[in-house]
Amino acid sequence: MRIGIDLGGTKIAAVALDPGGGECARTRTTTPRDYESTLAALAGAVAELEHATGATGAPVGVSLPGIVDPAEGTVRAVNLPWLDHRPLADDLAATLGRPVRIANDANCFALSEAVDGAAAGAAVVFGAVLGTGVGGGIVVRGLILPGANALAGEWGHVPLPWRTPADGPPQVCACGRIGCVETVLSGAGLARLHAHLSGQRLTAPDIAARAVAGDTAARVTLDRHADALARALAGVVNLLDPDAVVVGGGLSALPGLCAAVSARLGRYALAPAPRTRIVTARFGGESGMRGAARLWPQES
Ligand SMILES: [Zn+2]
């Protein structure tokens, strides 16, 4: 059995997986706002899962919205400031009396989908997360590729390629740069794109609902958004050439998104008919904790 914990800004969700990926038990609690209480809550989640399953000493992985500094072993997490610069993996390992692995949540998403999700069986997987922000992760033969700076897969903060006037004027990104992929492909980016194209101020879910109901303006916006995603992913395909791209996050529910991107990828990638599979995530919000459990490969 392996335990995976999704440490988020508002909640801690944890799952115990059997060797086949089946769920043995799960638990959930509110994320405390200080370091010592967060450590205690993580240890408490492990104890609860072991009590529920009768297992002991299971390997533990943690997914969080941040990175682990490859040199220092400390956490960088702007949304969880009480963890920032803390050696969370070492401290939790000392508390639990066993090694602990920690990874970025987008990397855990990609890993979960690569092992037994929508990209199961694919050797090289790019996980693309489209939500409040745009993140990503790379998995090669069942292992996360973290990168020298723990930045591998951060495609949300490169410029959107092949801009057209229909994309709207380049916007300042949360990272401080101008015209990043995230400024067009995130939920706020989709809303801004719709305002630019139609003059209507709607949220991303409203635009999706209107498109499903047959609204032409909403369909035009989703078409442009899918085109922008195809352009952004063409850069990923030319650089990494993954076997599969798994699209997750709230915007993965946009109607027809993966099919529209698949149809356009060949216009922008160097191969005119790329074999890359573009698929919607299987596990959705569970991928953080499932991927965290997968930080310990089966053979360990
Ligand atoms: Zn940016």
PDB file of N, CA and C in Angstrom, residues 139-199:
ATOM      1  N   VAL A 139       6.366  13.565 -17.546  1.00  0.00           N
ATOM      2  CA  VAL A 139       6.666  12.244 -16.999  1.00  0.00           C
ATOM      3  C   VAL A 139       7.278  11.393 -18.107  1.00  0.00           C
ATOM      4  N   VAL A 140       8.430  10.797 -17.817  1.00  0.00           N
ATOM      5  CA  VAL A 140       9.119   9.945 -18.782  1.00  0.00           C
ATOM      6  C   VAL A 140       9.236   8.546 -18.197  1.00  0.00           C
ATOM      7  N   ARG A 141       8.617   7.583 -18.853  1.00  0.00           N
ATOM      8  CA  ARG A 141       8.631   6.174 -18.425  1.00  0.00           C
ATOM      9  C   ARG A 141       8.338   6.027 -16.940  1.00  0.00           C
ATOM     10  N   GLY A 142       7.273   6.701 -16.492  1.00  0.00           N
ATOM     11  CA  GLY A 142       6.792   6.527 -15.123  1.00  0.00           C
ATOM     12  C   GLY A 142       7.491   7.357 -14.079  1.00  0.00           C
ATOM     13  N   LEU A 143       8.424   8.239 -14.499  1.00  0.00           N
ATOM     14  CA  LEU A 143       9.127   9.087 -13.542  1.00  0.00           C
ATOM     15  C   LEU A 143       8.957  10.554 -13.914  1.00  0.00           C
ATOM     16  N   ILE A 144       8.716  11.396 -12.900  1.00  0.00           N
ATOM     17  CA  ILE A 144       8.643  12.835 -13.134  1.00  0.00           C
ATOM     18  C   ILE A 144      10.014  13.343 -13.560  1.00  0.00           C
ATOM     19  N   LEU A 145      10.019  14.247 -14.544  1.00  0.00           N
ATOM     20  CA  LEU A 145      11.245  14.962 -14.916  1.00  0.00           C
ATOM     21  C   LEU A 145      11.170  16.330 -14.236  1.00  0.00           C
ATOM     22  N   PRO A 146      11.866  16.513 -13.093  1.00  0.00           N
ATOM     23  CA  PRO A 146      11.701  17.782 -12.368  1.00  0.00           C
ATOM     24  C   PRO A 146      12.475  18.946 -12.994  1.00  0.00           C
ATOM     25  N   GLY A 147      13.679  18.670 -13.507  1.00  0.00           N
ATOM     26  CA  GLY A 147      14.495  19.723 -14.086  1.00  0.00           C
ATOM     27  C   GLY A 147      15.476  20.302 -13.083  1.00  0.00           C
ATOM     28  N   ALA A 148      16.530  20.925 -13.600  1.00  0.00           N
ATOM     29  CA  ALA A 148      17.606  21.466 -12.762  1.00  0.00           C
ATOM     30  C   ALA A 148      17.112  22.549 -11.815  1.00  0.00           C
ATOM     31  N   ASN A 149      16.076  23.273 -12.226  1.00  0.00           N
ATOM     32  CA  ASN A 149      15.522  24.354 -11.409  1.00  0.00           C
ATOM     33  C   ASN A 149      14.117  24.020 -10.917  1.00  0.00           C
ATOM     34  N   ALA A 150      13.726  22.744 -11.034  1.00  0.00           N
ATOM     35  CA  ALA A 150      12.367  22.306 -10.718  1.00  0.00           C
ATOM     36  C   ALA A 150      11.338  23.060 -11.559  1.00  0.00           C
ATOM     37  N   LEU A 151      11.714  23.399 -12.775  1.00  0.00           N
ATOM     38  CA  LEU A 151      10.835  24.194 -13.640  1.00  0.00           C
ATOM     39  C   LEU A 151      10.303  23.426 -14.851  1.00  0.00           C
ATOM     40  N   ALA A 152      10.710  22.182 -15.037  1.00  0.00           N
ATOM     41  CA  ALA A 152      10.303  21.452 -16.246  1.00  0.00           C
ATOM     42  C   ALA A 152       8.785  21.405 -16.359  1.00  0.00           C
ATOM     43  N   GLY A 153       8.288  21.721 -17.519  1.00  0.00           N
ATOM     44  CA  GLY A 153       6.849  21.691 -17.760  1.00  0.00           C
ATOM     45  C   GLY A 153       6.150  23.011 -17.534  1.00  0.00           C
ATOM     46  N   GLU A 154       6.872  24.038 -17.105  1.00  0.00           N
ATOM     47  CA  GLU A 154       6.220  25.333 -16.829  1.00  0.00           C
ATOM     48  C   GLU A 154       5.974  26.108 -18.130  1.00  0.00           C
ATOM     49  N   TRP A 155       5.122  25.557 -18.950  1.00  0.00           N
ATOM     50  CA  TRP A 155       4.836  26.131 -20.272  1.00  0.00           C
ATOM     51  C   TRP A 155       3.865  27.317 -20.178  1.00  0.00           C
ATOM     52  N   GLY A 156       3.236  27.520 -18.997  1.00  0.00           N
ATOM     53  CA  GLY A 156       2.290  28.633 -18.860  1.00  0.00           C
ATOM     54  C   GLY A 156       2.968  29.989 -18.908  1.00  0.00           C
ATOM     55  N   HIS A 157       4.292  29.987 -18.658  1.00  0.00           N
ATOM     56  CA  HIS A 157       5.007  31.267 -18.607  1.00  0.00           C
ATOM     57  C   HIS A 157       6.048  31.392 -19.699  1.00  0.00           C
ATOM     58  N   VAL A 158       5.655  30.943 -20.886  1.00  0.00           N
ATOM     59  CA  VAL A 158       6.379  31.279 -22.109  1.00  0.00           C
ATOM     60  C   VAL A 158       5.390  32.090 -22.952  1.00  0.00           C
ATOM     61  N   PRO A 159       5.882  32.895 -23.885  1.00  0.00           N
ATOM     62  CA  PRO A 159       4.957  33.714 -24.685  1.00  0.00           C
ATOM     63  C   PRO A 159       4.043  32.850 -25.557  1.00  0.00           C
ATOM     64  N   LEU A 160       2.770  33.266 -25.677  1.00  0.00           N
ATOM     65  CA  LEU A 160       1.869  32.568 -26.601  1.00  0.00           C
ATOM     66  C   LEU A 160       2.390  32.776 -28.021  1.00  0.00           C
ATOM     67  N   PRO A 161       2.621  31.670 -28.781  1.00  0.00           N
ATOM     68  CA  PRO A 161       3.194  31.846 -30.127  1.00  0.00           C
ATOM     69  C   PRO A 161       2.152  32.226 -31.183  1.00  0.00           C
ATOM     70  N   TRP A 162       2.656  32.785 -32.277  1.00  0.00           N
ATOM     71  CA  TRP A 162       1.851  33.102 -33.467  1.00  0.00           C
ATOM     72  C   TRP A 162       0.563  33.851 -33.125  1.00  0.00           C
ATOM     73  N   ARG A 163       0.743  34.922 -32.378  1.00  0.00           N
ATOM     74  CA  ARG A 163      -0.412  35.743 -31.992  1.00  0.00           C
ATOM     75  C   ARG A 163      -1.102  36.335 -33.221  1.00  0.00           C
ATOM     76  N   THR A 164      -2.413  36.499 -33.106  1.00  0.00           N
ATOM     77  CA  THR A 164      -3.171  37.200 -34.137  1.00  0.00           C
ATOM     78  C   THR A 164      -4.005  38.264 -33.412  1.00  0.00           C
ATOM     79  N   PRO A 165      -4.543  39.217 -34.152  1.00  0.00           N
ATOM     80  CA  PRO A 165      -5.381  40.238 -33.502  1.00  0.00           C
ATOM     81  C   PRO A 165      -6.561  39.611 -32.738  1.00  0.00           C
ATOM     82  N   ALA A 166      -7.030  38.443 -33.181  1.00  0.00           N
ATOM     83  CA  ALA A 166      -8.163  37.801 -32.513  1.00  0.00           C
ATOM     84  C   ALA A 166      -7.830  37.354 -31.091  1.00  0.00           C
ATOM     85  N   ASP A 167      -6.537  37.212 -30.772  1.00  0.00           N
ATOM     86  CA  ASP A 167      -6.156  36.830 -29.400  1.00  0.00           C
ATOM     87  C   ASP A 167      -6.314  37.987 -28.423  1.00  0.00           C
ATOM     88  N   GLY A 168      -6.504  39.207 -28.941  1.00  0.00           N
ATOM     89  CA  GLY A 168      -6.553  40.381 -28.074  1.00  0.00           C
ATOM     90  C   GLY A 168      -5.140  40.870 -27.783  1.00  0.00           C
ATOM     91  N   PRO A 169      -5.048  42.076 -27.224  1.00  0.00           N
ATOM     92  CA  PRO A 169      -3.707  42.618 -26.940  1.00  0.00           C
ATOM     93  C   PRO A 169      -3.014  41.816 -25.837  1.00  0.00           C
ATOM     94  N   PRO A 170      -1.680  41.656 -25.908  1.00  0.00           N
ATOM     95  CA  PRO A 170      -0.962  40.924 -24.858  1.00  0.00           C
ATOM     96  C   PRO A 170      -1.194  41.550 -23.485  1.00  0.00           C
ATOM     97  N   GLN A 171      -1.399  40.688 -22.477  1.00  0.00           N
ATOM     98  CA  GLN A 171      -1.705  41.142 -21.114  1.00  0.00           C
ATOM     99  C   GLN A 171      -0.520  40.868 -20.191  1.00  0.00           C
ATOM    100  N   VAL A 172      -0.457  41.653 -19.105  1.00  0.00           N
ATOM    101  CA  VAL A 172       0.555  41.398 -18.082  1.00  0.00           C
ATOM    102  C   VAL A 172       0.140  40.148 -17.304  1.00  0.00           C
ATOM    103  N   CYS A 173       1.101  39.228 -17.128  1.00  0.00           N
ATOM    104  CA  CYS A 173       0.841  37.950 -16.464  1.00  0.00           C
ATOM    105  C   CYS A 173       1.071  38.079 -14.953  1.00  0.00           C
ATOM    106  N   ALA A 174       0.565  37.105 -14.204  1.00  0.00           N
ATOM    107  CA  ALA A 174       0.801  37.059 -12.752  1.00  0.00           C
ATOM    108  C   ALA A 174       2.299  36.996 -12.440  1.00  0.00           C
ATOM    109  N   CYS A 175       3.095  36.473 -13.387  1.00  0.00           N
ATOM    110  CA  CYS A 175       4.548  36.353 -13.171  1.00  0.00           C
ATOM    111  C   CYS A 175       5.272  37.660 -13.455  1.00  0.00           C
ATOM    112  N   GLY A 176       4.556  38.664 -13.980  1.00  0.00           N
ATOM    113  CA  GLY A 176       5.157  39.971 -14.248  1.00  0.00           C
ATOM    114  C   GLY A 176       5.568  40.176 -15.700  1.00  0.00           C
ATOM    115  N   ARG A 177       5.588  39.096 -16.487  1.00  0.00           N
ATOM    116  CA  ARG A 177       5.955  39.221 -17.882  1.00  0.00           C
ATOM    117  C   ARG A 177       4.696  39.475 -18.724  1.00  0.00           C
ATOM    118  N   ILE A 178       4.897  39.763 -19.983  1.00  0.00           N
ATOM    119  CA  ILE A 178       3.761  40.143 -20.831  1.00  0.00           C
ATOM    120  C   ILE A 178       3.503  39.072 -21.884  1.00  0.00           C
ATOM    121  N   GLY A 179       2.210  38.723 -22.050  1.00  0.00           N
ATOM    122  CA  GLY A 179       1.822  37.863 -23.156  1.00  0.00           C
ATOM    123  C   GLY A 179       2.044  36.380 -22.933  1.00  0.00           C
ATOM    124  N   CYS A 180       2.193  35.958 -21.663  1.00  0.00           N
ATOM    125  CA  CYS A 180       2.383  34.525 -21.387  1.00  0.00           C
ATOM    126  C   CYS A 180       1.166  33.715 -21.839  1.00  0.00           C
ATOM    127  N   VAL A 181       1.409  32.428 -22.113  1.00  0.00           N
ATOM    128  CA  VAL A 181       0.356  31.464 -22.441  1.00  0.00           C
ATOM    129  C   VAL A 181      -0.776  31.539 -21.402  1.00  0.00           C
ATOM    130  N   GLU A 182      -0.400  31.651 -20.112  1.00  0.00           N
ATOM    131  CA  GLU A 182      -1.407  31.668 -19.040  1.00  0.00           C
ATOM    132  C   GLU A 182      -2.418  32.810 -19.201  1.00  0.00           C
ATOM    133  N   THR A 183      -1.974  33.947 -19.759  1.00  0.00           N
ATOM    134  CA  THR A 183      -2.880  35.094 -19.865  1.00  0.00           C
ATOM    135  C   THR A 183      -4.007  34.862 -20.872  1.00  0.00           C
ATOM    136  N   VAL A 184      -3.860  33.855 -21.732  1.00  0.00           N
ATOM    137  CA  VAL A 184      -4.908  33.556 -22.722  1.00  0.00           C
ATOM    138  C   VAL A 184      -5.625  32.244 -22.391  1.00  0.00           C
ATOM    139  N   LEU A 185      -4.890  31.238 -21.870  1.00  0.00           N
ATOM    140  CA  LEU A 185      -5.478  29.900 -21.730  1.00  0.00           C
ATOM    141  C   LEU A 185      -6.110  29.633 -20.365  1.00  0.00           C
ATOM    142  N   SER A 186      -5.849  30.452 -19.357  1.00  0.00           N
ATOM    143  CA  SER A 186      -6.456  30.245 -18.029  1.00  0.00           C
ATOM    144  C   SER A 186      -7.931  30.612 -18.061  1.00  0.00           C
ATOM    145  N   GLY A 187      -8.618  30.363 -16.955  1.00  0.00           N
ATOM    146  CA  GLY A 187     -10.030  30.724 -16.853  1.00  0.00           C
ATOM    147  C   GLY A 187     -10.246  32.215 -17.063  1.00  0.00           C
ATOM    148  N   ALA A 188      -9.418  33.033 -16.406  1.00  0.00           N
ATOM    149  CA  ALA A 188      -9.521  34.488 -16.584  1.00  0.00           C
ATOM    150  C   ALA A 188      -9.171  34.873 -18.017  1.00  0.00           C
ATOM    151  N   GLY A 189      -8.223  34.143 -18.606  1.00  0.00           N
ATOM    152  CA  GLY A 189      -7.827  34.415 -19.985  1.00  0.00           C
ATOM    153  C   GLY A 189      -8.970  34.140 -20.953  1.00  0.00           C
ATOM    154  N   LEU A 190      -9.701  33.043 -20.708  1.00  0.00           N
ATOM    155  CA  LEU A 190     -10.847  32.721 -21.565  1.00  0.00           C
ATOM    156  C   LEU A 190     -11.925  33.797 -21.443  1.00  0.00           C
ATOM    157  N   ALA A 191     -12.184  34.256 -20.215  1.00  0.00           N
ATOM    158  CA  ALA A 191     -13.189  35.308 -20.008  1.00  0.00           C
ATOM    159  C   ALA A 191     -12.779  36.589 -20.739  1.00  0.00           C
ATOM    160  N   ARG A 192     -11.472  36.914 -20.663  1.00  0.00           N
ATOM    161  CA  ARG A 192     -10.976  38.126 -21.325  1.00  0.00           C
ATOM    162  C   ARG A 192     -11.063  37.984 -22.846  1.00  0.00           C
ATOM    163  N   LEU A 193     -10.756  36.774 -23.346  1.00  0.00           N
ATOM    164  CA  LEU A 193     -10.850  36.508 -24.785  1.00  0.00           C
ATOM    165  C   LEU A 193     -12.289  36.698 -25.267  1.00  0.00           C
ATOM    166  N   HIS A 194     -13.239  36.203 -24.462  1.00  0.00           N
ATOM    167  CA  HIS A 194     -14.650  36.338 -24.849  1.00  0.00           C
ATOM    168  C   HIS A 194     -15.071  37.808 -24.849  1.00  0.00           C
ATOM    169  N   ALA A 195     -14.601  38.560 -23.863  1.00  0.00           N
ATOM    170  CA  ALA A 195     -14.926  39.992 -23.819  1.00  0.00           C
ATOM    171  C   ALA A 195     -14.338  40.699 -25.042  1.00  0.00           C
ATOM    172  N   HIS A 196     -13.129  40.311 -25.407  1.00  0.00           N
ATOM    173  CA  HIS A 196     -12.463  40.924 -26.567  1.00  0.00           C
ATOM    174  C   HIS A 196     -13.214  40.616 -27.863  1.00  0.00           C
ATOM    175  N   LEU A 197     -13.669  39.372 -27.999  1.00  0.00           N
ATOM    176  CA  LEU A 197     -14.283  38.947 -29.264  1.00  0.00           C
ATOM    177  C   LEU A 197     -15.757  39.322 -29.370  1.00  0.00           C
ATOM    178  N   SER A 198     -16.461  39.346 -28.224  1.00  0.00           N
ATOM    179  CA  SER A 198     -17.913  39.532 -28.283  1.00  0.00           C
ATOM    180  C   SER A 198     -18.409  40.763 -27.545  1.00  0.00           C
ATOM    181  N   GLY A 199     -17.574  41.331 -26.690  1.00  0.00           N
ATOM    182  CA  GLY A 199     -18.027  42.456 -25.876  1.00  0.00           C
ATOM    183  C   GLY A 199     -18.807  42.023 -24.640  1.00  0.00           C
TER     184      GLY A 199
END
